[in-house]
Amino acid sequence: MSRPLENGSFSALVASQDFSGAVKVLDEAINETRQDYTAAQFRLVQLHLNRGICNQKLHLNRKALKDYDAVLALMPSNVNALLRKGQVLQSLGKQAEARVVWEAAASLADPASDLEVLLQIQAALAGTSSSSTPAAAPSSPQAAPAAPADG
């Protein structure tokens, strides 16, 4: 993808006082930047979620909690991060906080795409979860933007 602000066309348009043309170049640059930001945000969410899972498997619960909080700062409706944050809180003995997080996750989960996560949340809320660190399930489309094609 060409970068109109980097190839001199914008400067030439401004120098010639073609502000309508400059606006078009800026519009294109803004749209490209939005696409880049969305892709970067998705990647950062996935990286924090994956690192959190690894930290959780290593029983580094405070580090895992920081990663899940980082995911939720970028994407508050990520039900997988909420599920796992609840698991970490439970392992830290914070049952009431875990329940609040799981209830939030249950209210956000889409049964059509988050079924495995929803079942894990329901089991955790019922106190019958068979494992403290179940396998990660995919996040719902509402929880994460679509991944860009790697090409």
PDB file of C-alpha atoms in Angstrom:
ATOM      1  CA  MET A   1       0.000   0.000   0.000  1.00  0.00           C
ATOM      2  CA  SER A   2       1.487   3.375  -0.941  1.00  0.00           C
ATOM      3  CA  ARG A   3       1.934   5.932   1.770  1.00  0.00           C
ATOM      4  CA  PRO A   4       0.775   9.227   0.215  1.00  0.00           C
ATOM      5  CA  LEU A   5       2.207  11.370   2.982  1.00  0.00           C
ATOM      6  CA  GLU A   6       5.610   9.728   2.600  1.00  0.00           C
ATOM      7  CA  ASN A   7       6.026   9.940  -1.179  1.00  0.00           C
ATOM      8  CA  GLY A   8       5.941  13.717  -1.494  1.00  0.00           C
ATOM      9  CA  SER A   9       2.538  14.038  -3.150  1.00  0.00           C
ATOM     10  CA  PHE A  10       1.044  15.689  -0.080  1.00  0.00           C
ATOM     11  CA  SER A  11       3.845  18.257   0.112  1.00  0.00           C
ATOM     12  CA  ALA A  12       3.470  19.026  -3.592  1.00  0.00           C
ATOM     13  CA  LEU A  13      -0.291  19.493  -3.192  1.00  0.00           C
ATOM     14  CA  VAL A  14       0.162  21.870  -0.260  1.00  0.00           C
ATOM     15  CA  ALA A  15       2.945  23.772  -2.068  1.00  0.00           C
ATOM     16  CA  SER A  16       0.635  24.271  -5.035  1.00  0.00           C
ATOM     17  CA  GLN A  17      -2.202  25.202  -2.655  1.00  0.00           C
ATOM     18  CA  ASP A  18      -4.342  22.300  -3.909  1.00  0.00           C
ATOM     19  CA  PHE A  19      -6.039  21.846  -0.555  1.00  0.00           C
ATOM     20  CA  SER A  20      -8.857  19.725  -2.004  1.00  0.00           C
ATOM     21  CA  GLY A  21      -6.237  17.288  -3.251  1.00  0.00           C
ATOM     22  CA  ALA A  22      -4.432  17.498   0.082  1.00  0.00           C
ATOM     23  CA  VAL A  23      -7.655  16.611   1.902  1.00  0.00           C
ATOM     24  CA  LYS A  24      -8.060  13.520  -0.311  1.00  0.00           C
ATOM     25  CA  VAL A  25      -4.497  12.435   0.473  1.00  0.00           C
ATOM     26  CA  LEU A  26      -5.102  12.998   4.181  1.00  0.00           C
ATOM     27  CA  ASP A  27      -8.369  11.026   4.018  1.00  0.00           C
ATOM     28  CA  GLU A  28      -6.491   8.107   2.474  1.00  0.00           C
ATOM     29  CA  ALA A  29      -3.733   8.338   5.090  1.00  0.00           C
ATOM     30  CA  ILE A  30      -6.294   8.404   7.914  1.00  0.00           C
ATOM     31  CA  ASN A  31      -8.052   5.333   6.531  1.00  0.00           C
ATOM     32  CA  GLU A  32      -4.756   3.443   6.168  1.00  0.00           C
ATOM     33  CA  THR A  33      -3.756   4.401   9.703  1.00  0.00           C
ATOM     34  CA  ARG A  34      -7.095   3.180  11.062  1.00  0.00           C
ATOM     35  CA  GLN A  35      -6.584  -0.173   9.330  1.00  0.00           C
ATOM     36  CA  ASP A  36      -3.038  -0.438  10.659  1.00  0.00           C
ATOM     37  CA  TYR A  37      -4.206   0.490  14.175  1.00  0.00           C
ATOM     38  CA  THR A  38      -6.979  -2.109  14.129  1.00  0.00           C
ATOM     39  CA  ALA A  39      -4.570  -4.818  13.008  1.00  0.00           C
ATOM     40  CA  ALA A  40      -2.017  -3.771  15.640  1.00  0.00           C
ATOM     41  CA  GLN A  41      -4.686  -3.679  18.339  1.00  0.00           C
ATOM     42  CA  PHE A  42      -5.890  -7.176  17.430  1.00  0.00           C
ATOM     43  CA  ARG A  43      -2.317  -8.480  17.497  1.00  0.00           C
ATOM     44  CA  LEU A  44      -1.602  -6.860  20.859  1.00  0.00           C
ATOM     45  CA  VAL A  45      -4.787  -8.375  22.313  1.00  0.00           C
ATOM     46  CA  GLN A  46      -3.800 -11.833  21.069  1.00  0.00           C
ATOM     47  CA  LEU A  47      -0.233 -11.492  22.343  1.00  0.00           C
ATOM     48  CA  HIS A  48      -1.333 -10.414  25.823  1.00  0.00           C
ATOM     49  CA  LEU A  49      -3.959 -13.155  25.944  1.00  0.00           C
ATOM     50  CA  ASN A  50      -1.441 -15.808  24.917  1.00  0.00           C
ATOM     51  CA  ARG A  51       1.185 -14.552  27.369  1.00  0.00           C
ATOM     52  CA  GLY A  52      -1.437 -14.513  30.094  1.00  0.00           C
ATOM     53  CA  ILE A  53      -2.310 -18.133  29.335  1.00  0.00           C
ATOM     54  CA  CYS A  54       1.379 -19.092  29.519  1.00  0.00           C
ATOM     55  CA  ASN A  55       1.840 -17.200  32.792  1.00  0.00           C
ATOM     56  CA  GLN A  56      -1.291 -18.861  34.143  1.00  0.00           C
ATOM     57  CA  LYS A  57       0.063 -22.315  33.191  1.00  0.00           C
ATOM     58  CA  LEU A  58       3.288 -21.393  35.021  1.00  0.00           C
ATOM     59  CA  HIS A  59       1.208 -20.349  38.065  1.00  0.00           C
ATOM     60  CA  LEU A  60       2.480 -16.780  37.696  1.00  0.00           C
ATOM     61  CA  ASN A  61      -0.970 -15.510  38.530  1.00  0.00           C
ATOM     62  CA  ARG A  62      -0.181 -11.856  39.118  1.00  0.00           C
ATOM     63  CA  LYS A  63       1.591 -11.623  35.760  1.00  0.00           C
ATOM     64  CA  ALA A  64      -1.300 -13.434  34.075  1.00  0.00           C
ATOM     65  CA  LEU A  65      -3.728 -11.021  35.699  1.00  0.00           C
ATOM     66  CA  LYS A  66      -1.772  -8.049  34.314  1.00  0.00           C
ATOM     67  CA  ASP A  67      -1.937  -9.546  30.821  1.00  0.00           C
ATOM     68  CA  TYR A  68      -5.683 -10.184  31.034  1.00  0.00           C
ATOM     69  CA  ASP A  69      -6.202  -6.642  32.320  1.00  0.00           C
ATOM     70  CA  ALA A  70      -4.179  -5.371  29.335  1.00  0.00           C
ATOM     71  CA  VAL A  71      -6.478  -7.312  26.993  1.00  0.00           C
ATOM     72  CA  LEU A  72      -9.543  -5.900  28.717  1.00  0.00           C
ATOM     73  CA  ALA A  73      -8.172  -2.356  28.557  1.00  0.00           C
ATOM     74  CA  LEU A  74      -7.998  -2.715  24.772  1.00  0.00           C
ATOM     75  CA  MET A  75     -11.111  -4.852  24.362  1.00  0.00           C
ATOM     76  CA  PRO A  76     -13.424  -4.831  27.418  1.00  0.00           C
ATOM     77  CA  SER A  77     -15.804  -7.389  25.894  1.00  0.00           C
ATOM     78  CA  ASN A  78     -13.197 -10.139  25.368  1.00  0.00           C
ATOM     79  CA  VAL A  79     -14.962 -13.042  27.085  1.00  0.00           C
ATOM     80  CA  ASN A  80     -11.900 -15.291  26.969  1.00  0.00           C
ATOM     81  CA  ALA A  81      -9.861 -12.732  28.930  1.00  0.00           C
ATOM     82  CA  LEU A  82     -12.738 -12.333  31.387  1.00  0.00           C
ATOM     83  CA  LEU A  83     -13.000 -16.104  31.861  1.00  0.00           C
ATOM     84  CA  ARG A  84      -9.287 -16.421  32.494  1.00  0.00           C
ATOM     85  CA  LYS A  85      -9.144 -13.340  34.733  1.00  0.00           C
ATOM     86  CA  GLY A  86     -11.843 -14.955  36.861  1.00  0.00           C
ATOM     87  CA  GLN A  87      -9.792 -18.158  37.036  1.00  0.00           C
ATOM     88  CA  VAL A  88      -6.745 -16.234  38.220  1.00  0.00           C
ATOM     89  CA  LEU A  89      -8.760 -14.299  40.788  1.00  0.00           C
ATOM     90  CA  GLN A  90     -10.190 -17.576  42.067  1.00  0.00           C
ATOM     91  CA  SER A  91      -6.697 -19.067  42.369  1.00  0.00           C
ATOM     92  CA  LEU A  92      -5.677 -15.978  44.359  1.00  0.00           C
ATOM     93  CA  GLY A  93      -8.555 -16.643  46.766  1.00  0.00           C
ATOM     94  CA  LYS A  94     -10.673 -13.748  45.512  1.00  0.00           C
ATOM     95  CA  GLN A  95     -13.897 -15.715  44.989  1.00  0.00           C
ATOM     96  CA  ALA A  96     -16.274 -12.739  45.054  1.00  0.00           C
ATOM     97  CA  GLU A  97     -14.213 -10.817  42.488  1.00  0.00           C
ATOM     98  CA  ALA A  98     -13.969 -13.906  40.298  1.00  0.00           C
ATOM     99  CA  ARG A  99     -17.747 -14.330  40.383  1.00  0.00           C
ATOM    100  CA  VAL A 100     -18.290 -10.697  39.321  1.00  0.00           C
ATOM    101  CA  VAL A 101     -15.883 -11.124  36.394  1.00  0.00           C
ATOM    102  CA  TRP A 102     -17.486 -14.416  35.336  1.00  0.00           C
ATOM    103  CA  GLU A 103     -20.959 -12.895  35.511  1.00  0.00           C
ATOM    104  CA  ALA A 104     -19.783 -10.067  33.248  1.00  0.00           C
ATOM    105  CA  ALA A 105     -18.304 -12.620  30.847  1.00  0.00           C
ATOM    106  CA  ALA A 106     -21.530 -14.640  30.837  1.00  0.00           C
ATOM    107  CA  SER A 107     -23.546 -11.548  29.990  1.00  0.00           C
ATOM    108  CA  LEU A 108     -21.220 -10.733  27.059  1.00  0.00           C
ATOM    109  CA  ALA A 109     -20.752 -14.229  25.655  1.00  0.00           C
ATOM    110  CA  ASP A 110     -22.518 -15.079  22.416  1.00  0.00           C
ATOM    111  CA  PRO A 111     -23.722 -18.695  22.601  1.00  0.00           C
ATOM    112  CA  ALA A 112     -23.399 -19.007  18.823  1.00  0.00           C
ATOM    113  CA  SER A 113     -19.654 -18.326  18.807  1.00  0.00           C
ATOM    114  CA  ASP A 114     -18.538 -18.523  22.448  1.00  0.00           C
ATOM    115  CA  LEU A 115     -20.223 -21.783  23.469  1.00  0.00           C
ATOM    116  CA  GLU A 116     -17.138 -23.481  24.917  1.00  0.00           C
ATOM    117  CA  VAL A 117     -16.189 -20.374  26.904  1.00  0.00           C
ATOM    118  CA  LEU A 118     -19.794 -19.908  28.045  1.00  0.00           C
ATOM    119  CA  LEU A 119     -19.942 -23.496  29.312  1.00  0.00           C
ATOM    120  CA  GLN A 120     -16.677 -22.959  31.202  1.00  0.00           C
ATOM    121  CA  ILE A 121     -18.036 -19.755  32.719  1.00  0.00           C
ATOM    122  CA  GLN A 122     -21.264 -21.460  33.768  1.00  0.00           C
ATOM    123  CA  ALA A 123     -19.287 -24.320  35.322  1.00  0.00           C
ATOM    124  CA  ALA A 124     -17.081 -21.855  37.184  1.00  0.00           C
ATOM    125  CA  LEU A 125     -20.112 -19.959  38.457  1.00  0.00           C
ATOM    126  CA  ALA A 126     -21.666 -23.222  39.587  1.00  0.00           C
ATOM    127  CA  GLY A 127     -18.418 -24.156  41.319  1.00  0.00           C
ATOM    128  CA  THR A 128     -18.082 -27.320  39.260  1.00  0.00           C
ATOM    129  CA  SER A 129     -15.258 -26.379  36.902  1.00  0.00           C
ATOM    130  CA  SER A 130     -13.229 -29.516  36.234  1.00  0.00           C
ATOM    131  CA  SER A 131      -9.998 -27.621  35.621  1.00  0.00           C
ATOM    132  CA  SER A 132      -8.586 -24.331  36.816  1.00  0.00           C
ATOM    133  CA  THR A 133      -6.979 -23.664  33.447  1.00  0.00           C
ATOM    134  CA  PRO A 134      -9.125 -25.050  30.627  1.00  0.00           C
ATOM    135  CA  ALA A 135      -8.010 -24.796  27.024  1.00  0.00           C
ATOM    136  CA  ALA A 136      -8.477 -21.409  25.455  1.00  0.00           C
ATOM    137  CA  ALA A 137     -11.549 -21.072  23.286  1.00  0.00           C
ATOM    138  CA  PRO A 138     -11.794 -18.600  20.414  1.00  0.00           C
ATOM    139  CA  SER A 139     -13.126 -15.186  21.260  1.00  0.00           C
ATOM    140  CA  SER A 140     -16.375 -14.046  19.732  1.00  0.00           C
ATOM    141  CA  PRO A 141     -16.419 -11.804  16.664  1.00  0.00           C
ATOM    142  CA  GLN A 142     -17.668  -9.031  18.942  1.00  0.00           C
ATOM    143  CA  ALA A 143     -14.731  -9.600  21.268  1.00  0.00           C
ATOM    144  CA  ALA A 144     -11.988  -9.177  18.691  1.00  0.00           C
ATOM    145  CA  PRO A 145     -11.704  -7.587  15.264  1.00  0.00           C
ATOM    146  CA  ALA A 146     -11.013  -9.876  12.343  1.00  0.00           C
ATOM    147  CA  ALA A 147      -7.394 -10.841  11.893  1.00  0.00           C
ATOM    148  CA  PRO A 148      -5.713  -9.308   8.878  1.00  0.00           C
ATOM    149  CA  ALA A 149      -4.642 -11.666   6.108  1.00  0.00           C
ATOM    150  CA  ASP A 150      -0.991 -12.618   6.403  1.00  0.00           C
ATOM    151  CA  GLY A 151      -0.619 -12.978   2.660  1.00  0.00           C
TER     152      GLY A 151
END
